[in-house]
Short mmCIF file of N, CA, C and O in Angstrom, two decimals:
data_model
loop_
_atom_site.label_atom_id
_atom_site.label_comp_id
_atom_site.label_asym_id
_atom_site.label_seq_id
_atom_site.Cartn_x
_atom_site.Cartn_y
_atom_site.Cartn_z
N UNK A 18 0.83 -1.17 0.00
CA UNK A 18 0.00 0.00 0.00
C UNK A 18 0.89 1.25 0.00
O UNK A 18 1.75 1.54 0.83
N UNK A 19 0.57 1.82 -0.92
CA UNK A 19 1.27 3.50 -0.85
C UNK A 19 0.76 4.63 0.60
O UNK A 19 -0.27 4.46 1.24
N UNK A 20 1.62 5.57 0.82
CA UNK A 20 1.58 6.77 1.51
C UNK A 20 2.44 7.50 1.37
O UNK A 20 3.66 7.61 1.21
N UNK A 21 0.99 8.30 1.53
CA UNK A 21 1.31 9.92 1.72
C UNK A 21 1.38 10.80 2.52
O UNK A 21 0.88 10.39 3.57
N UNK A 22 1.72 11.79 2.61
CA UNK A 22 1.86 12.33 3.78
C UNK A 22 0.65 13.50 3.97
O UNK A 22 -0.31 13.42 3.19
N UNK A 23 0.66 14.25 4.67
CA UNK A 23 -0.79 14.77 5.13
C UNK A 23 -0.47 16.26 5.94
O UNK A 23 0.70 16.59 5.77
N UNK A 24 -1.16 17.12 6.68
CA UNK A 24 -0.93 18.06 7.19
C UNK A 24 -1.50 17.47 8.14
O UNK A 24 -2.52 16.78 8.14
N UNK A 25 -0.59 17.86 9.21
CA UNK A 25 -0.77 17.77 10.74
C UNK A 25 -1.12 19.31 11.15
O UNK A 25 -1.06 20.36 10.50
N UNK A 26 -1.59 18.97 12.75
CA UNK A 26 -2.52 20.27 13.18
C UNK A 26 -1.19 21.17 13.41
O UNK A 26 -1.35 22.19 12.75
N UNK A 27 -0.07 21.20 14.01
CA UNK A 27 0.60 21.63 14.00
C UNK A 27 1.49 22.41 12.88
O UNK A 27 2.16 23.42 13.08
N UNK A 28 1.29 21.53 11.36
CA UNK A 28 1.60 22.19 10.15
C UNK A 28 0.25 23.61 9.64
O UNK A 28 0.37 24.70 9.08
N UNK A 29 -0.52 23.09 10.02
CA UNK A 29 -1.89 23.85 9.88
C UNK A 29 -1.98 25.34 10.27
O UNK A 29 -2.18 26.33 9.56
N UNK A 30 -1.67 25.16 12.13
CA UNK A 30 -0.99 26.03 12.71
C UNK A 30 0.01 27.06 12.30
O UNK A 30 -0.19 28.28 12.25
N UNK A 31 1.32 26.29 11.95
CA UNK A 31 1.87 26.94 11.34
C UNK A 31 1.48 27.89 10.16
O UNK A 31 1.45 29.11 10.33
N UNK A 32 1.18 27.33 8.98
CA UNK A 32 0.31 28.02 8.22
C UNK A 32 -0.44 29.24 8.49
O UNK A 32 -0.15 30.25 7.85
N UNK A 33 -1.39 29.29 9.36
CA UNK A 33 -2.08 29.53 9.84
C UNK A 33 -1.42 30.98 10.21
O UNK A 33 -1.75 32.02 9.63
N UNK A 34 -0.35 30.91 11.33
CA UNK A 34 0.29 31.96 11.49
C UNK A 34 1.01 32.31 10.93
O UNK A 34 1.47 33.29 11.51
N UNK A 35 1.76 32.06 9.59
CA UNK A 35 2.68 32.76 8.89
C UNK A 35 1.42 33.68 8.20
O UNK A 35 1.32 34.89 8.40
N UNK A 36 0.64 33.04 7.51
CA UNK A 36 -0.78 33.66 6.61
C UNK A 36 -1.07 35.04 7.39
O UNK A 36 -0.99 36.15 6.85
N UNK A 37 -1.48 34.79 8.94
CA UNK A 37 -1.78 35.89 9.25
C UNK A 37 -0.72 36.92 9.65
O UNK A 37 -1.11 38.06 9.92
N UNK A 38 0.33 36.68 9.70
CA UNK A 38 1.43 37.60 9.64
C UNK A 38 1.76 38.63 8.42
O UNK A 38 2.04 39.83 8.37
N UNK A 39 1.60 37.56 7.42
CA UNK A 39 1.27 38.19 6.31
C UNK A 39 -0.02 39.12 6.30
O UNK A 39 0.30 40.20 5.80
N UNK A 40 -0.87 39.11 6.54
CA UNK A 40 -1.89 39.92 6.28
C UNK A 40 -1.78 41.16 7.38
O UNK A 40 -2.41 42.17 7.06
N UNK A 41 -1.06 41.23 8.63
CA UNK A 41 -1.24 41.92 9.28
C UNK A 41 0.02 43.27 8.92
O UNK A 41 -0.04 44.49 8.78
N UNK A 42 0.78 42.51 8.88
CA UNK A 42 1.83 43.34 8.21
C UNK A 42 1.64 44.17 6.95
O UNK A 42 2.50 44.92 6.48
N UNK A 43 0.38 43.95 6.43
CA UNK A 43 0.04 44.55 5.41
C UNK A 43 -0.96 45.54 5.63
O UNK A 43 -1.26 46.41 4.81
N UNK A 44 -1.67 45.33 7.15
CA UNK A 44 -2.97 45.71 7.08
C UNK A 44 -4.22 45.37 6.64
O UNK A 44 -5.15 46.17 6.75
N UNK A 45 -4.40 44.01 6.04
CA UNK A 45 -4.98 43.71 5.30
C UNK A 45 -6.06 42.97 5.91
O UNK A 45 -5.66 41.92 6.43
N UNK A 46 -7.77 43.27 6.05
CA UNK A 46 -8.24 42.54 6.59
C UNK A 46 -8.79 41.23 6.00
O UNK A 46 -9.48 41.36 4.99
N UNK A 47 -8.61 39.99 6.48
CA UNK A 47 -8.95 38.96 5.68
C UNK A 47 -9.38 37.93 6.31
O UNK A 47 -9.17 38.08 7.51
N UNK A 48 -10.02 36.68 6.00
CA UNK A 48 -10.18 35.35 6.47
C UNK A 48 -9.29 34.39 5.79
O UNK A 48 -9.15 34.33 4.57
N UNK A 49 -8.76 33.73 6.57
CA UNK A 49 -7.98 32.55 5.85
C UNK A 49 -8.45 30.97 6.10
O UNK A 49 -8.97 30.73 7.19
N UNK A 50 -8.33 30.16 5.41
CA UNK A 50 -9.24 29.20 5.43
C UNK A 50 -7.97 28.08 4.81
O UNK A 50 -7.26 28.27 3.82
N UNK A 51 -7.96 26.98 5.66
CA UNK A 51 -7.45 26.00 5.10
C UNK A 51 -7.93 24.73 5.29
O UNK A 51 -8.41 24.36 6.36
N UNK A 52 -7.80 23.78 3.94
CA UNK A 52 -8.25 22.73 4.17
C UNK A 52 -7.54 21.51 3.85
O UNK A 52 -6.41 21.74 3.42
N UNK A 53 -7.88 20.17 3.93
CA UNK A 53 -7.30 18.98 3.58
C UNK A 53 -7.42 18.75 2.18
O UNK A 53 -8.21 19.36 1.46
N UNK A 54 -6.85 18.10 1.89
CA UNK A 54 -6.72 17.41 0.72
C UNK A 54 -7.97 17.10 -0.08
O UNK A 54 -7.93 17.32 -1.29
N UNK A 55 -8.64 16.81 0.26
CA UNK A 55 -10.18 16.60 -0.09
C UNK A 55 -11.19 17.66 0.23
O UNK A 55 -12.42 17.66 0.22
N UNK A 56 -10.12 18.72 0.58
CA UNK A 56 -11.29 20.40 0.75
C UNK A 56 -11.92 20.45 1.86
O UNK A 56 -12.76 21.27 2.23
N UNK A 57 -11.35 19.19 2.61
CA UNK A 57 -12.36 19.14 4.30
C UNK A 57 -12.06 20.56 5.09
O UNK A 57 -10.84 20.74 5.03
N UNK A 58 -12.56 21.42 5.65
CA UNK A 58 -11.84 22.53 6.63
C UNK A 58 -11.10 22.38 7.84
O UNK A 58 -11.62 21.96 8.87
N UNK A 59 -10.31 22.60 7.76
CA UNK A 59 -9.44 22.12 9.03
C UNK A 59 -9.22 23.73 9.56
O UNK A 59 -9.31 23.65 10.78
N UNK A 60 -9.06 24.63 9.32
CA UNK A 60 -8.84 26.23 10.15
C UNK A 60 -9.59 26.78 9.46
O UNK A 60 -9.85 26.44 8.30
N UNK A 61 -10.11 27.78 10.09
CA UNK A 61 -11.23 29.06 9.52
C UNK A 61 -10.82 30.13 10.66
O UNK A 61 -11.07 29.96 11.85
N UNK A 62 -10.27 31.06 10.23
CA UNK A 62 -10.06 32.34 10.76
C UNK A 62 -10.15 33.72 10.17
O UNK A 62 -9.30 34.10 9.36
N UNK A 63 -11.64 34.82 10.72
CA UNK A 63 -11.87 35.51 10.41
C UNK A 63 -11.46 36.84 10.92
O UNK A 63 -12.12 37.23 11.89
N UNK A 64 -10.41 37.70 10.45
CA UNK A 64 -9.52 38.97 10.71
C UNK A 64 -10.51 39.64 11.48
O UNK A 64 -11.69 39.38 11.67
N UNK A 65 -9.65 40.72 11.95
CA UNK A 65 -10.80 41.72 12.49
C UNK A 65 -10.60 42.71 11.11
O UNK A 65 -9.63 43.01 10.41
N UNK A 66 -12.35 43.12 11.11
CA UNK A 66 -12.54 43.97 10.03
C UNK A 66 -12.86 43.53 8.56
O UNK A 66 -13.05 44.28 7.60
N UNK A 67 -12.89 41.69 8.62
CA UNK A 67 -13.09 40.69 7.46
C UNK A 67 -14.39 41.00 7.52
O UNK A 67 -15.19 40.96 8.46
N UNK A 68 -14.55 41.51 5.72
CA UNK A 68 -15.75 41.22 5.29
C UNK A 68 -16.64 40.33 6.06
O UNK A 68 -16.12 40.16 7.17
N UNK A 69 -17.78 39.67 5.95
CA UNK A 69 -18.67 38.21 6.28
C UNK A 69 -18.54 37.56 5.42
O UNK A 69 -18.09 36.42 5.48
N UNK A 70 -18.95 38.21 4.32
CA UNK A 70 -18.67 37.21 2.90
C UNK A 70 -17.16 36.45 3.14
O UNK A 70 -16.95 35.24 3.16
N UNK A 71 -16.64 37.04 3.24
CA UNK A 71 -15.00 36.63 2.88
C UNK A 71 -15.03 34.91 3.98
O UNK A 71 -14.14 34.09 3.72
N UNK A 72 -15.87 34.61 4.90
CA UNK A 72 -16.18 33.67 5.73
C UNK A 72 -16.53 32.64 5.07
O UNK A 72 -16.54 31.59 5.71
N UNK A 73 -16.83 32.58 3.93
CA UNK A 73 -17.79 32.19 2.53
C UNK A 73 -16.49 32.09 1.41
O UNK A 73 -16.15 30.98 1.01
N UNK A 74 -16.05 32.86 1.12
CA UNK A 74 -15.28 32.99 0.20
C UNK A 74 -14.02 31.89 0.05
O UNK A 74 -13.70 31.03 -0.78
N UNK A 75 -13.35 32.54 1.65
CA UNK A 75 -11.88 32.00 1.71
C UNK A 75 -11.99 30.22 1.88
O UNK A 75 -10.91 29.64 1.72
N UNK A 76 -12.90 29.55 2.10
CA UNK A 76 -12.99 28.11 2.39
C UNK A 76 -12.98 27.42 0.96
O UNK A 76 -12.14 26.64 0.50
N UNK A 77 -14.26 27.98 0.33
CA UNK A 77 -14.37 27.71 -0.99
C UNK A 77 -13.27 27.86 -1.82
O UNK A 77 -12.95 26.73 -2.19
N UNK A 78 -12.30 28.99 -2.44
CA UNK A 78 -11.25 28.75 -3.10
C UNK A 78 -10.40 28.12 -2.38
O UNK A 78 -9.38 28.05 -3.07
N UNK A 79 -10.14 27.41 -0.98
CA UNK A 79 -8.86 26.96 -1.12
C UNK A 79 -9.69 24.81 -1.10
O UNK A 79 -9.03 23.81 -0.85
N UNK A 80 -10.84 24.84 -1.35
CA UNK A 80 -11.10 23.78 -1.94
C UNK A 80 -11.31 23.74 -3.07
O UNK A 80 -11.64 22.61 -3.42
N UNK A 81 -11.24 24.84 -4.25
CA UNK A 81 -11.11 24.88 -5.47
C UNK A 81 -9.79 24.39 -5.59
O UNK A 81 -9.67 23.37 -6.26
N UNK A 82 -8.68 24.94 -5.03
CA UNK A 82 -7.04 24.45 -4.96
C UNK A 82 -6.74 23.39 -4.73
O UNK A 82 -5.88 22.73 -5.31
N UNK A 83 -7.73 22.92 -3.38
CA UNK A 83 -7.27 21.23 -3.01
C UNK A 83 -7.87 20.16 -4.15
O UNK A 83 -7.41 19.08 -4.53
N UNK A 84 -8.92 20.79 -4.47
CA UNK A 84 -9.75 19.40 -5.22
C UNK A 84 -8.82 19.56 -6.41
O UNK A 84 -8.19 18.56 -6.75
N UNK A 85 -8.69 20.52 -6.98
CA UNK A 85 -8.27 20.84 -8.84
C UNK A 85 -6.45 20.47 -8.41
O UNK A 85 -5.91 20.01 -9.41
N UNK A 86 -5.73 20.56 -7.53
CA UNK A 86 -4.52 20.80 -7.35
C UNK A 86 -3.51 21.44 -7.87
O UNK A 86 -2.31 21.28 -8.09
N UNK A 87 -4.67 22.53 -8.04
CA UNK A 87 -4.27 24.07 -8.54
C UNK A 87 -4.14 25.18 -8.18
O UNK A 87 -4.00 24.82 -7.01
N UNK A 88 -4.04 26.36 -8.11
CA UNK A 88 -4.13 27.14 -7.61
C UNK A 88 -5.48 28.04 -8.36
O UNK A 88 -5.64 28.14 -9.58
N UNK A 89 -6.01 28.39 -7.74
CA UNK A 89 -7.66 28.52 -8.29
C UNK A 89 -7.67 29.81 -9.28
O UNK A 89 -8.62 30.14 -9.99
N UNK A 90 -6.52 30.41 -9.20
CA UNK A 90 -6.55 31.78 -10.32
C UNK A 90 -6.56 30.69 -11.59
O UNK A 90 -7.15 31.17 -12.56
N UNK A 91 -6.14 29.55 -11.78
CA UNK A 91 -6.00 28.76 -13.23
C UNK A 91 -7.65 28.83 -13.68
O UNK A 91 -7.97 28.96 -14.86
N UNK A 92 -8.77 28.68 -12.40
CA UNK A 92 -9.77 28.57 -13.42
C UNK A 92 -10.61 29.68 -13.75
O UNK A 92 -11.37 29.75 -14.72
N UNK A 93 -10.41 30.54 -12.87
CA UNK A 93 -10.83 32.30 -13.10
C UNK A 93 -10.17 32.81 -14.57
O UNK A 93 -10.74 33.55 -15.36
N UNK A 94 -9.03 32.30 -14.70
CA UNK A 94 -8.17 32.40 -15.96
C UNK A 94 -9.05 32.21 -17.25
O UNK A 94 -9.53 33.04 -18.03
N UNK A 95 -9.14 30.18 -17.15
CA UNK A 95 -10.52 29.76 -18.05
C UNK A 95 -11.55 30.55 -18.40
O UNK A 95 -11.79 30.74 -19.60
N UNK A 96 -12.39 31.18 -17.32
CA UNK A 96 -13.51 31.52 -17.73
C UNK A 96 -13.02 33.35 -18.30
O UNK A 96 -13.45 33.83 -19.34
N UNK A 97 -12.35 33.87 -17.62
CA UNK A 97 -11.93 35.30 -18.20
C UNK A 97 -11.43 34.87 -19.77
O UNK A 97 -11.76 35.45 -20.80
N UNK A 98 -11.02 34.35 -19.71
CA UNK A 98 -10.56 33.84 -21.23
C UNK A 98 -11.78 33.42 -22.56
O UNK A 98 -11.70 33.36 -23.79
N UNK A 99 -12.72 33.23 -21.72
CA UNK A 99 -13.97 33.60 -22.79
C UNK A 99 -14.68 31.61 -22.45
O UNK A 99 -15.82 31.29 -22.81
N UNK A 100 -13.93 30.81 -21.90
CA UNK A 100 -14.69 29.47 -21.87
C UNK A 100 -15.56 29.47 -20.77
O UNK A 100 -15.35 28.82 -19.75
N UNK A 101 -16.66 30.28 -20.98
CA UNK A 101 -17.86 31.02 -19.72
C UNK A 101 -18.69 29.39 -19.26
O UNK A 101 -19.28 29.26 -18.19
N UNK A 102 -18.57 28.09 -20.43
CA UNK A 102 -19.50 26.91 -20.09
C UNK A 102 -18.94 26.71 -19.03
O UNK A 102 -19.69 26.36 -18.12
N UNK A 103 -17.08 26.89 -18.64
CA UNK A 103 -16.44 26.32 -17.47
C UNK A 103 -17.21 26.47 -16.13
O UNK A 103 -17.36 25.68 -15.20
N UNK A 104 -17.74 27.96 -16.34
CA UNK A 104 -18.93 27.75 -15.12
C UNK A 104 -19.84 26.92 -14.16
O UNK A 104 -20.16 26.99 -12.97
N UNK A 105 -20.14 26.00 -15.34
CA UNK A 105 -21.42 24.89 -15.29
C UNK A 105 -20.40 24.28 -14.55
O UNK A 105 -20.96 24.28 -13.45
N UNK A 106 -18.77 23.50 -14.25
CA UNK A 106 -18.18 22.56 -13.18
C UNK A 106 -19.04 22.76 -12.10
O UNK A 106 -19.85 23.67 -12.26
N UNK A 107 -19.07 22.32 -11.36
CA UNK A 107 -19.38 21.94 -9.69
C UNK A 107 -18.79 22.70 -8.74
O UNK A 107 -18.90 22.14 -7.65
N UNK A 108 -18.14 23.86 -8.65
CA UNK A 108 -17.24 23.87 -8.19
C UNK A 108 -17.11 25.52 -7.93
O UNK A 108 -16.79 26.24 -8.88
N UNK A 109 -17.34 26.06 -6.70
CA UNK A 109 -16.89 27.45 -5.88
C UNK A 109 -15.79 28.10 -6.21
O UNK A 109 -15.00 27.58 -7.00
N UNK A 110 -15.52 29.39 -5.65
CA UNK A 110 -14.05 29.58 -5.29
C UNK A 110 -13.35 29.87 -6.28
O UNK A 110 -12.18 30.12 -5.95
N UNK A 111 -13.64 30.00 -7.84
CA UNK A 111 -12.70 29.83 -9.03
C UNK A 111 -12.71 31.54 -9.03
O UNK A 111 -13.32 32.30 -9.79
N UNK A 112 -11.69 31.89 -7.76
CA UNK A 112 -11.63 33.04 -8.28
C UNK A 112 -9.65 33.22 -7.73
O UNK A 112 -9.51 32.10 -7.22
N UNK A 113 -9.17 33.46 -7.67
CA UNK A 113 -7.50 33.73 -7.50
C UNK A 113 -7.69 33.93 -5.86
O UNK A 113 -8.67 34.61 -5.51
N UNK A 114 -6.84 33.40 -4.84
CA UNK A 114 -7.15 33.78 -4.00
C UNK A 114 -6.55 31.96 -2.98
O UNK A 114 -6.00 31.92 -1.89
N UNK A 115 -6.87 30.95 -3.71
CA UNK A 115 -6.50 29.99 -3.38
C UNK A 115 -5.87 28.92 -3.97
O UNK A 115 -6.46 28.26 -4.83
N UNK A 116 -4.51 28.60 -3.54
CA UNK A 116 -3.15 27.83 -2.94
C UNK A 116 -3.07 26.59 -2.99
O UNK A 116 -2.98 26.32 -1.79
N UNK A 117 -3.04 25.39 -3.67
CA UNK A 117 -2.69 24.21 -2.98
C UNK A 117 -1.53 24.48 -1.96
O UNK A 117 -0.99 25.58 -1.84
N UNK A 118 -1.12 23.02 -1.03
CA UNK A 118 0.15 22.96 -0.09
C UNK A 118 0.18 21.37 -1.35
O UNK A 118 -0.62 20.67 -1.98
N UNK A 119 1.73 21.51 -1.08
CA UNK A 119 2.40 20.15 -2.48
C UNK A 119 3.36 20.33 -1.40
O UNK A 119 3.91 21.32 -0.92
N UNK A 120 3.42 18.92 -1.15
CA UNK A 120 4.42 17.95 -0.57
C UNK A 120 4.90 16.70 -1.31
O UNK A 120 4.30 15.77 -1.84
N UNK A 121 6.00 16.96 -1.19
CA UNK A 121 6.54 15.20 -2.17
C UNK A 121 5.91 14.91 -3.91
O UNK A 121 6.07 13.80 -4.42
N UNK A 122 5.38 15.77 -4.48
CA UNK A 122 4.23 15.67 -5.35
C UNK A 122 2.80 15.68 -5.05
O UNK A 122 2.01 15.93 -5.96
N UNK A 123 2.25 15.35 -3.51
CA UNK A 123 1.60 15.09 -3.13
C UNK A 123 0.44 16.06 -2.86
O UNK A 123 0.53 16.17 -1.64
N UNK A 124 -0.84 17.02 -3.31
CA UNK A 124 -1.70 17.68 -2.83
C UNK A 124 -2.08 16.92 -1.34
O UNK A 124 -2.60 15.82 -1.19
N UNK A 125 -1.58 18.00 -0.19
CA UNK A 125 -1.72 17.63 1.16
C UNK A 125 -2.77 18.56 1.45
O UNK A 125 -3.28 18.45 2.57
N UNK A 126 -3.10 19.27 0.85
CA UNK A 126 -4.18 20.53 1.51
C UNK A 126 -4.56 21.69 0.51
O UNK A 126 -4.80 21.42 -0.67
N UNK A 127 -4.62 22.87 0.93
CA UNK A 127 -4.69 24.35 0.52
C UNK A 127 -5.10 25.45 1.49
O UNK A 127 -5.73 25.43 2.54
N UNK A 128 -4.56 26.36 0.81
CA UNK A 128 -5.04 27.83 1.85
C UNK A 128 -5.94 28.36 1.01
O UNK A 128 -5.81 28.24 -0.21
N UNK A 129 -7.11 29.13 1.67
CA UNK A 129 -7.92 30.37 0.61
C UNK A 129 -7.93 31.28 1.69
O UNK A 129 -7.92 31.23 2.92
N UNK A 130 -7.93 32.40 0.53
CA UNK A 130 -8.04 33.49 1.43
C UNK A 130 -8.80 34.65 1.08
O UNK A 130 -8.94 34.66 -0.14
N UNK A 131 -9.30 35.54 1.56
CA UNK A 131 -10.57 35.90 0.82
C UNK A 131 -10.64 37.44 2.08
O UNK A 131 -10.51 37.37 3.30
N UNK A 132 -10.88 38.75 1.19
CA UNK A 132 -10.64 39.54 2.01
C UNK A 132 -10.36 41.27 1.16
O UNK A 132 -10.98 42.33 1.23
N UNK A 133 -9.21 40.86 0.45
CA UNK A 133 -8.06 42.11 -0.33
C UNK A 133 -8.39 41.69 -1.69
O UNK A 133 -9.17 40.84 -2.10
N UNK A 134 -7.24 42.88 -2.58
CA UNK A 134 -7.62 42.09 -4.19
C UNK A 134 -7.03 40.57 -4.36
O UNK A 134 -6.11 40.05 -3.72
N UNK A 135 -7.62 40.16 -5.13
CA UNK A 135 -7.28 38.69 -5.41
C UNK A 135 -5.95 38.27 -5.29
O UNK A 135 -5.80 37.39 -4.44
N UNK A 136 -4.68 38.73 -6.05
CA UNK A 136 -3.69 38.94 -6.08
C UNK A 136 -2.53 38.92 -4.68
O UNK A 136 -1.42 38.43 -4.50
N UNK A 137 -3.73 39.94 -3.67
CA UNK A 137 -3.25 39.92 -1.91
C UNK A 137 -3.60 38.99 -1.52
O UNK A 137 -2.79 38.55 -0.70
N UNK A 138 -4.55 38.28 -1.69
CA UNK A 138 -5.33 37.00 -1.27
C UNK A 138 -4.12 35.86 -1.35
O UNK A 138 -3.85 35.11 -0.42
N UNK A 139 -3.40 35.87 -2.68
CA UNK A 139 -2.91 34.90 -2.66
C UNK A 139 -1.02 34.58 -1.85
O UNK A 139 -0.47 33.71 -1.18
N UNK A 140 -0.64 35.96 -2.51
CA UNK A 140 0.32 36.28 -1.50
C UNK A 140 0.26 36.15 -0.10
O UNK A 140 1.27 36.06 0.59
N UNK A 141 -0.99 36.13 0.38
CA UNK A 141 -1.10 36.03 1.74
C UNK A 141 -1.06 34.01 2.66
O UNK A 141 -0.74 33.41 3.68
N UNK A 142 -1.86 33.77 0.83
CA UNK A 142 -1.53 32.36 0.81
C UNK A 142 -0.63 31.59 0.70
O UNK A 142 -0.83 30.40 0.98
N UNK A 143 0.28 31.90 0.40
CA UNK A 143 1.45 31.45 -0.36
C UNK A 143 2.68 32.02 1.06
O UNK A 143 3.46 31.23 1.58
N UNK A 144 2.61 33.20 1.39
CA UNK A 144 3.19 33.19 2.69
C UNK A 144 3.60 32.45 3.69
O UNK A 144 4.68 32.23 4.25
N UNK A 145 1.63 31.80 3.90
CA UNK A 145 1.79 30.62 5.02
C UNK A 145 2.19 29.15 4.60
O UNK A 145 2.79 28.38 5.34
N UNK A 146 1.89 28.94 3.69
CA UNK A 146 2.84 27.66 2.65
C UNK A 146 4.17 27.53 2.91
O UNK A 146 4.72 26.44 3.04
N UNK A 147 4.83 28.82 3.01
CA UNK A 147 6.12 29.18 2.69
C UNK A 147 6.85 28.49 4.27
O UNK A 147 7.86 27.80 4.44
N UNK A 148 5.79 29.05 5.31
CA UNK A 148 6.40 28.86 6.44
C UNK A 148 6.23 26.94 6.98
O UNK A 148 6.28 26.50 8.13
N UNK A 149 6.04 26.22 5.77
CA UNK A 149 6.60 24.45 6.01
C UNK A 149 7.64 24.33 5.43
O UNK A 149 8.16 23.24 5.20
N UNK A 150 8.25 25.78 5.00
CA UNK A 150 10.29 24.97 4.36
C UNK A 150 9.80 24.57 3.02
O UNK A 150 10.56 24.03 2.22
#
């Protein structure tokens, strides 16, 4: 049997606080949202001064990231690009903003983040990624 490896609560954590370091240092009010591999939620944290929506937002793209094992600006891309049927997928969040975490090759999770322009969203994502080495 194969394995893989996974995010522990402590990697999560981590995450968790590099992300919001990032955002604070910026000023930036936001929710960050991360989940497992299968888009389950494992952290939900809403900034002070986060939208409500963004409570909504940030979960959904970073299970657009975990499920697609993409980073979710790829399918905002699609549909800005004029393939508007891409819509009809199943699927939230296709807006820039959410991160897979890649371990070993492995989609272990994602961050979304939902809050600033899309662009801050993801930087903010990619921050807390940064802080597993």
């Amino acid at each position: 049997m194969k394995q893989k490896p996974y995010l522990s609560l402590d990697d999560v954590k981590r995450i968790a606080a590099a992300a919001e370091a990032e955002a604070l240092k910026n000023n930036w009010p936001v929710t960050i949202a991360i989940v497992d591999d299968g888009g389950h939620l494992l952290w939900l944290q809403r900034g002070d001064n986060a939208a409500a929506t963004s409570a909504v937002i940030a979960p959904a793209k970073a299970k657009t990231a975990a499920l697609g094992r993409r980073d979710s600006k790829v399918y905002e891309d699609i549909v800005n690009n004029g393939r508007t049927a891409f819509l009809s997928v199943p699927l939230e969040g296709m807006l820039e903003g959410g991160v897979p975490v890649m371990v070993d090759g492995f989609c272990v999770g994602a961050v979304g983040v939902s809050g600033v322009k899309s662009n801050e969203d993801a930087q903010i994502a990619k921050a807390g990624i940064a802080a597993l080495g």
